[in-house]
PDB file of C-alpha atoms in Angstrom:
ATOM      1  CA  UNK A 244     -32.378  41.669 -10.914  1.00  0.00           C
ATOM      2  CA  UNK A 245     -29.211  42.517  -8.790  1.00  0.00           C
ATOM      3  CA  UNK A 246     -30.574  39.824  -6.034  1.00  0.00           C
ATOM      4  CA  UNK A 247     -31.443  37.463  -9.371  1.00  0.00           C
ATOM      5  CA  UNK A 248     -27.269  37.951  -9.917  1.00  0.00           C
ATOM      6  CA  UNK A 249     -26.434  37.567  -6.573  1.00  0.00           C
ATOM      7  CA  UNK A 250     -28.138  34.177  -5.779  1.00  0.00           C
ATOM      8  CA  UNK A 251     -26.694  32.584  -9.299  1.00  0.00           C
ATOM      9  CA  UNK A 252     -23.475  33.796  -8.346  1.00  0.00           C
ATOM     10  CA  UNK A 253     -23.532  32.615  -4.757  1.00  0.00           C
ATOM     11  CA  UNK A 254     -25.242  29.010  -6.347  1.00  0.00           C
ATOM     12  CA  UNK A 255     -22.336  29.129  -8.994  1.00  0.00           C
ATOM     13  CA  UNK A 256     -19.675  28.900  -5.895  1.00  0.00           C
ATOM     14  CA  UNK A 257     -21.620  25.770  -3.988  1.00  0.00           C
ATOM     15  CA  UNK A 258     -21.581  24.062  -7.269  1.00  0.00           C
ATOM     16  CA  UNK A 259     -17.824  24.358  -8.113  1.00  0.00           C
ATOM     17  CA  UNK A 260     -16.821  24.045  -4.390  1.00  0.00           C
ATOM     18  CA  UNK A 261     -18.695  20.686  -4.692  1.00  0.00           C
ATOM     19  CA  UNK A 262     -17.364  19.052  -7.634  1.00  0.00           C
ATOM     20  CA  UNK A 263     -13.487  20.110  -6.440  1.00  0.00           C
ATOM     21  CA  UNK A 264     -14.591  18.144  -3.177  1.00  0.00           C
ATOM     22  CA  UNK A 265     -15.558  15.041  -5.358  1.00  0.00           C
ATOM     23  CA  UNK A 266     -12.590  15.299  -7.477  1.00  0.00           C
ATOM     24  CA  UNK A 267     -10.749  11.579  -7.493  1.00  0.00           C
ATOM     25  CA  UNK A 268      -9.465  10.228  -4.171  1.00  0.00           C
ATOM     26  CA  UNK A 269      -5.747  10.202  -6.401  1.00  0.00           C
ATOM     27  CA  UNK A 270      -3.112  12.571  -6.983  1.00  0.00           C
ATOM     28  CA  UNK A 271      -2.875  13.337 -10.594  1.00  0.00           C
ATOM     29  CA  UNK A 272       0.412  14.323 -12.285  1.00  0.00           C
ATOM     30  CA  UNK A 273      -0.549  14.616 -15.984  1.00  0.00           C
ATOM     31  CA  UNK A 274       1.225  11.431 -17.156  1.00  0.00           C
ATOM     32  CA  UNK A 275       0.476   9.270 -14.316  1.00  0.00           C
ATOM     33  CA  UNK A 276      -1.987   8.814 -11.141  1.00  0.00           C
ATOM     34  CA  UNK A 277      -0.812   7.989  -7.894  1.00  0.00           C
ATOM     35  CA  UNK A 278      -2.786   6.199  -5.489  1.00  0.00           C
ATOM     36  CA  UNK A 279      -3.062   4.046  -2.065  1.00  0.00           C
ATOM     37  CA  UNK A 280      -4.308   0.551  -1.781  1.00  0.00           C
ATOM     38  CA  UNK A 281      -4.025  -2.174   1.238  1.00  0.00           C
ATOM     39  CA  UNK A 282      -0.672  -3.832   1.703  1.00  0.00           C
ATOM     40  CA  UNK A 283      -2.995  -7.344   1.402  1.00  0.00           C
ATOM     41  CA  UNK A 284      -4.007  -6.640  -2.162  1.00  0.00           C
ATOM     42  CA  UNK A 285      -2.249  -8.219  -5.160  1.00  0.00           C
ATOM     43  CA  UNK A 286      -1.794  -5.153  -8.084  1.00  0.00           C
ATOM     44  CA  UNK A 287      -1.220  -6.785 -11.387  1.00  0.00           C
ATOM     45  CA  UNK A 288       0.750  -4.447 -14.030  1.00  0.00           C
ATOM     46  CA  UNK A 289      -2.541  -4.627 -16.785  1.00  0.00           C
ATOM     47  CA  UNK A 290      -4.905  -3.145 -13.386  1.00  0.00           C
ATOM     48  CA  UNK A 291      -7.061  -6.306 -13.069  1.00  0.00           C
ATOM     49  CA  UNK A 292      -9.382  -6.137 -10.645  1.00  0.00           C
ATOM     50  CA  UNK A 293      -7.231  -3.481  -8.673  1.00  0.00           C
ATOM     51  CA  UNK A 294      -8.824  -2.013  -5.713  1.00  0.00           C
ATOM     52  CA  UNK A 295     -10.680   1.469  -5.346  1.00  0.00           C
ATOM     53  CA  UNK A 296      -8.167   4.210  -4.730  1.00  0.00           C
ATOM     54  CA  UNK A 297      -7.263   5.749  -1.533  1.00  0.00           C
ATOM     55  CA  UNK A 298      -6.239   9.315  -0.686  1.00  0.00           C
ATOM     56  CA  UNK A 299      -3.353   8.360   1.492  1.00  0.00           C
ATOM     57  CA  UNK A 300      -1.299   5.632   2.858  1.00  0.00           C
ATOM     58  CA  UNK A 301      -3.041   5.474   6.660  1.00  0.00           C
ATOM     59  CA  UNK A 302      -1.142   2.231   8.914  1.00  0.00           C
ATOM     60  CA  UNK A 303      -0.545   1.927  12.559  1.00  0.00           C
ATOM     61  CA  UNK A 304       1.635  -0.166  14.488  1.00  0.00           C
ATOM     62  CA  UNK A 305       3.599  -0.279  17.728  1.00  0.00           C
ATOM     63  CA  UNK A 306       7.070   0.064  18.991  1.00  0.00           C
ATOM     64  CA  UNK A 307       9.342  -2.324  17.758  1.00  0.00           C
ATOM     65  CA  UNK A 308       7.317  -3.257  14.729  1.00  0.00           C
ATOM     66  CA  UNK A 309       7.959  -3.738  10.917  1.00  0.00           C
ATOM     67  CA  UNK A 310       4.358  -2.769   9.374  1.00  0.00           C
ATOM     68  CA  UNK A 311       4.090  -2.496   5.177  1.00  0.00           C
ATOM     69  CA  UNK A 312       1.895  -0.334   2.725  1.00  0.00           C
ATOM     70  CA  UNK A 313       1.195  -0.052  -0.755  1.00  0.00           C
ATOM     71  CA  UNK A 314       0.772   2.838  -3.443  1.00  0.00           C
ATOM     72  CA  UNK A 315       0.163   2.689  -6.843  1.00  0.00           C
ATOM     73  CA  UNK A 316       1.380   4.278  -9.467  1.00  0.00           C
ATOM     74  CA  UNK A 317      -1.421   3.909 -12.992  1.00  0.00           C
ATOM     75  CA  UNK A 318       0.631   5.483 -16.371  1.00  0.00           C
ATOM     76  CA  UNK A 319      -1.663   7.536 -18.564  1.00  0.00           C
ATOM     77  CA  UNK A 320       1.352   8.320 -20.503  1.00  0.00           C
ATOM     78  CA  UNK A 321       4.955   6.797 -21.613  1.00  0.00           C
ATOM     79  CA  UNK A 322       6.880   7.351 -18.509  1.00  0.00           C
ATOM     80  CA  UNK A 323      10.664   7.070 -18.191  1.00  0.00           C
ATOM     81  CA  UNK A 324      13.147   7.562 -15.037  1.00  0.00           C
ATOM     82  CA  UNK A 325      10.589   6.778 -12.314  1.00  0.00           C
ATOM     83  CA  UNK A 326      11.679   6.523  -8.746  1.00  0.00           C
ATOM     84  CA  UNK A 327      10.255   7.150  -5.180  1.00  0.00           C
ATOM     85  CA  UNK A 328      11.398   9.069  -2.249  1.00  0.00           C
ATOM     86  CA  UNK A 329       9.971   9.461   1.135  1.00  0.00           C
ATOM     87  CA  UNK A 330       9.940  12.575   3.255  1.00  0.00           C
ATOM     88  CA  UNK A 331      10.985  12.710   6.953  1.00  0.00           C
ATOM     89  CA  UNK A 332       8.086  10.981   8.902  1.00  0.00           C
ATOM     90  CA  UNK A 333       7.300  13.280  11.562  1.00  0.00           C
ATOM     91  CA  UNK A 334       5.074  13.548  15.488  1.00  0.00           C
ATOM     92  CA  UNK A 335       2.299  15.863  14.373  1.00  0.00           C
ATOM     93  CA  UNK A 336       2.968  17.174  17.959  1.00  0.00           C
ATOM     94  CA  UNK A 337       6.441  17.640  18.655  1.00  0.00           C
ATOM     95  CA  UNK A 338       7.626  17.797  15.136  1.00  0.00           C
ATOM     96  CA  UNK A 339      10.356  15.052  16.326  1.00  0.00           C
ATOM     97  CA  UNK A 340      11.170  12.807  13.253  1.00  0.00           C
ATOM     98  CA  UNK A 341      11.618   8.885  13.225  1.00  0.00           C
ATOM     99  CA  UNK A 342      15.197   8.145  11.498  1.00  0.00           C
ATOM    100  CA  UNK A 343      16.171   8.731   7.699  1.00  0.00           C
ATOM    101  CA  UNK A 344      16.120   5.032   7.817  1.00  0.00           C
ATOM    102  CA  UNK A 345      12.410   4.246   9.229  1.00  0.00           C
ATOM    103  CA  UNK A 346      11.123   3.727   5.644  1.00  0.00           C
ATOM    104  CA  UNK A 347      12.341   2.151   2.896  1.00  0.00           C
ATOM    105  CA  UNK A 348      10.926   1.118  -0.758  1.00  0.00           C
ATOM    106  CA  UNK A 349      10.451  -0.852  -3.560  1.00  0.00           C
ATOM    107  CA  UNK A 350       8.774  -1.624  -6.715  1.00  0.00           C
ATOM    108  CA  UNK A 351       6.872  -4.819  -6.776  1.00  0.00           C
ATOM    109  CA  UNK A 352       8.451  -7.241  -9.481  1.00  0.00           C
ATOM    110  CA  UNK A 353       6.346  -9.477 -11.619  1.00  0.00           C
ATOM    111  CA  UNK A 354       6.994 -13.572 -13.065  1.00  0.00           C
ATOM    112  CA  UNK A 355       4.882 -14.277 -15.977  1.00  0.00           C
ATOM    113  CA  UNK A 356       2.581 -17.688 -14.497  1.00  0.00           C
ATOM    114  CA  UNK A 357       1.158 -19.597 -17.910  1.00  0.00           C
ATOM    115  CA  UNK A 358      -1.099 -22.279 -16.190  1.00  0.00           C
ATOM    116  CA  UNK A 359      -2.600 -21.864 -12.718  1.00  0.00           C
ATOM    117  CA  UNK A 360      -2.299 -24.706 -10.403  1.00  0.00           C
ATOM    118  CA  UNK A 361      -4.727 -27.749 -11.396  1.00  0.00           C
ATOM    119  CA  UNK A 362      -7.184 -28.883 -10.077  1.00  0.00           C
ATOM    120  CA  UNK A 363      -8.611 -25.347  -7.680  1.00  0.00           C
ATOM    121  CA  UNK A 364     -12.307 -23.767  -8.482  1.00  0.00           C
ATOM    122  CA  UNK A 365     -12.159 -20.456 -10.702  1.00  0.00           C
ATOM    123  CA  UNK A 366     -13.518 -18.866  -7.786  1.00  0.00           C
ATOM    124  CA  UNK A 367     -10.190 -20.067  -5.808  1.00  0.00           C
ATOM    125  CA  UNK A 368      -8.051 -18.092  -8.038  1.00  0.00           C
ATOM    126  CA  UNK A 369      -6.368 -15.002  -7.782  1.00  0.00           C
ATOM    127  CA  UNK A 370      -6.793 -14.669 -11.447  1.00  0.00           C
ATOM    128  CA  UNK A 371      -7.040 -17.161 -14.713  1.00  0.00           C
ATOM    129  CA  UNK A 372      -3.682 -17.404 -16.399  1.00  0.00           C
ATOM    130  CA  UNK A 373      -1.725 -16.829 -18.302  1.00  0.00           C
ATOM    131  CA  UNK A 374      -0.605 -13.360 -16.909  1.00  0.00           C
ATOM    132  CA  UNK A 375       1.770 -11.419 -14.873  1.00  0.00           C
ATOM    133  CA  UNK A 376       1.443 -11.979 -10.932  1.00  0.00           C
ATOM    134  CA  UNK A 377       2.695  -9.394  -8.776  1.00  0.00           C
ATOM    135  CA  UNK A 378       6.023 -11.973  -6.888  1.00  0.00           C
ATOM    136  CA  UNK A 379       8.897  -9.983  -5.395  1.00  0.00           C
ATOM    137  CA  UNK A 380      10.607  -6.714  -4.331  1.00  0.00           C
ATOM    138  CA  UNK A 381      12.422  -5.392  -6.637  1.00  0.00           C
ATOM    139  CA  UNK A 382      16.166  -3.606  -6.431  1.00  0.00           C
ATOM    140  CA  UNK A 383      15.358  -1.412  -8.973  1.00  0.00           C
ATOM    141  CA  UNK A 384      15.643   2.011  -8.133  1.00  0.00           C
ATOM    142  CA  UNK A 385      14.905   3.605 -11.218  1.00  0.00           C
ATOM    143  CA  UNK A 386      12.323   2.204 -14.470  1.00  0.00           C
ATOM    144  CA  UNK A 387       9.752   2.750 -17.566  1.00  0.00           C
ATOM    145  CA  UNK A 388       6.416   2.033 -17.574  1.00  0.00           C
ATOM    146  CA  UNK A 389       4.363   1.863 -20.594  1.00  0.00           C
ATOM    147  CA  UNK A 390       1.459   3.798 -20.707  1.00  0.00           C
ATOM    148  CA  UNK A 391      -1.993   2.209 -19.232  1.00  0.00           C
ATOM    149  CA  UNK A 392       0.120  -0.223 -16.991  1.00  0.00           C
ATOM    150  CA  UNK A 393       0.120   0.071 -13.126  1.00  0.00           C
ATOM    151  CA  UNK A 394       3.552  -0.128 -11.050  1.00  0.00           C
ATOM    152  CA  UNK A 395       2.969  -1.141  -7.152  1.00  0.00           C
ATOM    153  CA  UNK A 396       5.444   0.322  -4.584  1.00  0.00           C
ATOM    154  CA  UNK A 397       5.923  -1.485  -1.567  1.00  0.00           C
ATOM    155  CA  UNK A 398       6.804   0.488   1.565  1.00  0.00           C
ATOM    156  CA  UNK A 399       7.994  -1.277   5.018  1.00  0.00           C
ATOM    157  CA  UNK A 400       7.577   0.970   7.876  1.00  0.00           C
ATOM    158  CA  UNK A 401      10.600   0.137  10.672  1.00  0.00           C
ATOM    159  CA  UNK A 402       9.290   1.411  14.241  1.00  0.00           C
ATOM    160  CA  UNK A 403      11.933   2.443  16.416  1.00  0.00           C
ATOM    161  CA  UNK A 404      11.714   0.927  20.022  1.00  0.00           C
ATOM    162  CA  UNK A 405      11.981   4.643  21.350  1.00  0.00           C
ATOM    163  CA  UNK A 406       9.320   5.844  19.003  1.00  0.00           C
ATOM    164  CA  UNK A 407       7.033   8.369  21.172  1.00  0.00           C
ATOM    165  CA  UNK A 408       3.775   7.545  20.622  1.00  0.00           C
ATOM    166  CA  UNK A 409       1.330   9.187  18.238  1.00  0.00           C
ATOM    167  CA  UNK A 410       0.423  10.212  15.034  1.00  0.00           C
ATOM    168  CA  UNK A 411       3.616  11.291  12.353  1.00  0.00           C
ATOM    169  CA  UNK A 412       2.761  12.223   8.681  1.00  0.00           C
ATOM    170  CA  UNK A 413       4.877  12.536   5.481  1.00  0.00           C
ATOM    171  CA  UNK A 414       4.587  12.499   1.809  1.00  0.00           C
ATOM    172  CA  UNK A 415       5.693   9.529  -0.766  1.00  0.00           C
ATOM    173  CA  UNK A 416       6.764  10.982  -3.547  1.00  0.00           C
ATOM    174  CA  UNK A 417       7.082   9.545  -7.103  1.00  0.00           C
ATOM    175  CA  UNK A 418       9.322  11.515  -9.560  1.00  0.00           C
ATOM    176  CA  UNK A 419       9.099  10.645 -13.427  1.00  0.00           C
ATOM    177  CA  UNK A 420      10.577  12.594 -16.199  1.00  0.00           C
ATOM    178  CA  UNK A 421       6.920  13.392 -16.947  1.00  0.00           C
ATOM    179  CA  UNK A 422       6.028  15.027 -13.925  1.00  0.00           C
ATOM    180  CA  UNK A 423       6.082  14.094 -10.040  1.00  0.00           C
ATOM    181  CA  UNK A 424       3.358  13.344  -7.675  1.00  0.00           C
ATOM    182  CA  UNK A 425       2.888  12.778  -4.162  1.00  0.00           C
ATOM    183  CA  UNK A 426       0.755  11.289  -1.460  1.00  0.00           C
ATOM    184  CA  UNK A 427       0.042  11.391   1.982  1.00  0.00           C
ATOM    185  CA  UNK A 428       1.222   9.272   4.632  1.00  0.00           C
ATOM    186  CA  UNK A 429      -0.035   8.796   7.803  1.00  0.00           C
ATOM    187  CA  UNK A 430       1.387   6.210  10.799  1.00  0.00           C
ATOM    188  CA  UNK A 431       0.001   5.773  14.245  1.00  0.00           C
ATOM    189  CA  UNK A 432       2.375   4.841  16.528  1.00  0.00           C
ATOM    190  CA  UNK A 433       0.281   2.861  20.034  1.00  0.00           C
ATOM    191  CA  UNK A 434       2.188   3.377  23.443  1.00  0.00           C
ATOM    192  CA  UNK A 435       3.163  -0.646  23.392  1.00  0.00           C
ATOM    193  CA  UNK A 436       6.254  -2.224  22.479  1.00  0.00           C
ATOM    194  CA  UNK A 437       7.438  -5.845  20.780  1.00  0.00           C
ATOM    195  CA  UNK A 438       9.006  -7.519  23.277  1.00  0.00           C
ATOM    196  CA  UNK A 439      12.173  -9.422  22.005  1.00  0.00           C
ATOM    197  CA  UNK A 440      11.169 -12.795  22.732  1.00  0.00           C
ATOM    198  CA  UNK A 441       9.456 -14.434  19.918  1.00  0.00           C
ATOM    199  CA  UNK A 442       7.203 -17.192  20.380  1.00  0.00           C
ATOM    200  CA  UNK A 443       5.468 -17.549  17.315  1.00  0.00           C
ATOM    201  CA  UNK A 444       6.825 -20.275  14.669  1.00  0.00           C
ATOM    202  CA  UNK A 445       5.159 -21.053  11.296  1.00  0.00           C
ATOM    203  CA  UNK A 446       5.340 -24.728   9.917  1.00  0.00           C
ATOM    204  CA  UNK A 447       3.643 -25.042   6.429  1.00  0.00           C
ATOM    205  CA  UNK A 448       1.731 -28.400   5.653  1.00  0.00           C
ATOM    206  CA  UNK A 449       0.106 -28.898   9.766  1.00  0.00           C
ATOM    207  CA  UNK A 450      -1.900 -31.606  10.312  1.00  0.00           C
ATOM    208  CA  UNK A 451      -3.557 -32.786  13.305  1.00  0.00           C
ATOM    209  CA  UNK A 452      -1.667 -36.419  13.084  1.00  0.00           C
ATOM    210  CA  UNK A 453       1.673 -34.377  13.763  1.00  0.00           C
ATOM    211  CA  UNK A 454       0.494 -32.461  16.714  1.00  0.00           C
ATOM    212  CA  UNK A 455      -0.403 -35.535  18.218  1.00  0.00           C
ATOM    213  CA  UNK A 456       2.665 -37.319  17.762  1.00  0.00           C
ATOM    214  CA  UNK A 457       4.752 -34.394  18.401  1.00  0.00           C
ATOM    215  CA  UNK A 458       2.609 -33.965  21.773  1.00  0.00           C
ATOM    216  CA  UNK A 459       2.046 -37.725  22.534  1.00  0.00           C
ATOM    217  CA  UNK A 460      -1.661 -37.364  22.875  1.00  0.00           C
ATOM    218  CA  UNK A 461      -3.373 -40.465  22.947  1.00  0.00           C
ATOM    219  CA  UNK A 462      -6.822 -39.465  23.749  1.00  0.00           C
ATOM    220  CA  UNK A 463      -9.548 -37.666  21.280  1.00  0.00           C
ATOM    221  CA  UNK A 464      -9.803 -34.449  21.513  1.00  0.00           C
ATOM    222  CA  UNK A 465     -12.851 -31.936  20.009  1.00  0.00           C
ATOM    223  CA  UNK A 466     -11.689 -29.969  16.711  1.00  0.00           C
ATOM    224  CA  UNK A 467     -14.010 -27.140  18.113  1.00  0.00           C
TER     225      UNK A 467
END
């Protein structure tokens, strides 16, 4: 009987050590969850088709660089006075931080779009309209959101040009009258640096008659 006890007991601890490892990859604050998603994905305030949560912000970059993230906050209650702060970011070895001023924030603003542009394939759109599309970074330091809606944060990540190379952690935190929450974040620095040179312009609207007028190329040449 006693090694009956014993085995139930012992199975009893696997099973709740399991289901606290399977727990949600978020970080729950009563009111609100708190999650990571990819700087490349587009969060729309009603959560359509938002991505599968991460447990923490993870980017890399190198010296020199601007790199972005995202986190996302999803209201399961009325929330009032949110805001976000950011720890020190610091080496995981030497405990040396990047400056106060390495991160900054802000909440992603929305326009409200009422036709999408004609003439595209449903499958070329973001999403049907009308709706809200996630458009701008917002001043707003401090807001509401209504319960069930999702607030984006944007982060942009400045890397010193004397940042020692490695890996620095910190927290984001997000701070309601509700409750607070926060997240880890994780940044690789790699032991290269931006040069100051740039040699990379953008033109909008390219076509292949330009770059041969521009270039005075009079002979075919292979679009492979």
């Amino acid at each position: 009987m006693l090694r009956k006890t014993k085995f139930f007991l012992q199975l009893f601890i696997v099973i709740i050590f399991l289901i606290l490892n399977a727990a949600p990859s978020l970080s729950q604050a009563g009111a609100f969850d708190l999650f990571a998603v990819s700087d490349m994905a587009a969060v729309f305030e009603d959560g359509y088709d938002c991505p599968p949560p991460e447990r923490a912000i993870d980017v890399f970059g190198i010296r020199g660089e601007y790199i972005s993230a995202q986190c996302v906050i999803k209201a399961t209650g009325e929330l009032q006075n949110v805001t976000v702060s950011v720890s020190f970011i610091k080496n995981e070895d030497t405990g040396i931080s990047l400056p106060d001023d390495a991160v900054s924030w802000n909440f992603v603003g929305g326009i409200f779009i009422e036709k999408n542009t004609p003439n595209l394939k449903q499958t070329d759109l973001l999403r049907p309209a009308p709706a809200w599309f996630p458009d701008y970074l917002s001043e707003e330091r401090e807001l509401s959101i209504k319960k069930g809606n999702y607030k984006a944060v944007w982060l942009t990540i400045k890397i010193p040009r004397n940042a020692q190379a490695g890996k620095y952690s910190g927290t984001v935190s997000v701070n309601t009258g509700q409750g607070n929450a926060s997240i880890p974040l994780h940044l690789t620095i790699y032991p290269l640096t931006m040069p100051y040179e740039r040699n990379l312009y953008v033109t909008m609207w390219y076509t292949t008659g330009k770059f041969d007028k521009y270039h005075d190329v009079k002979e075919p040449y292979s679009y492979g």
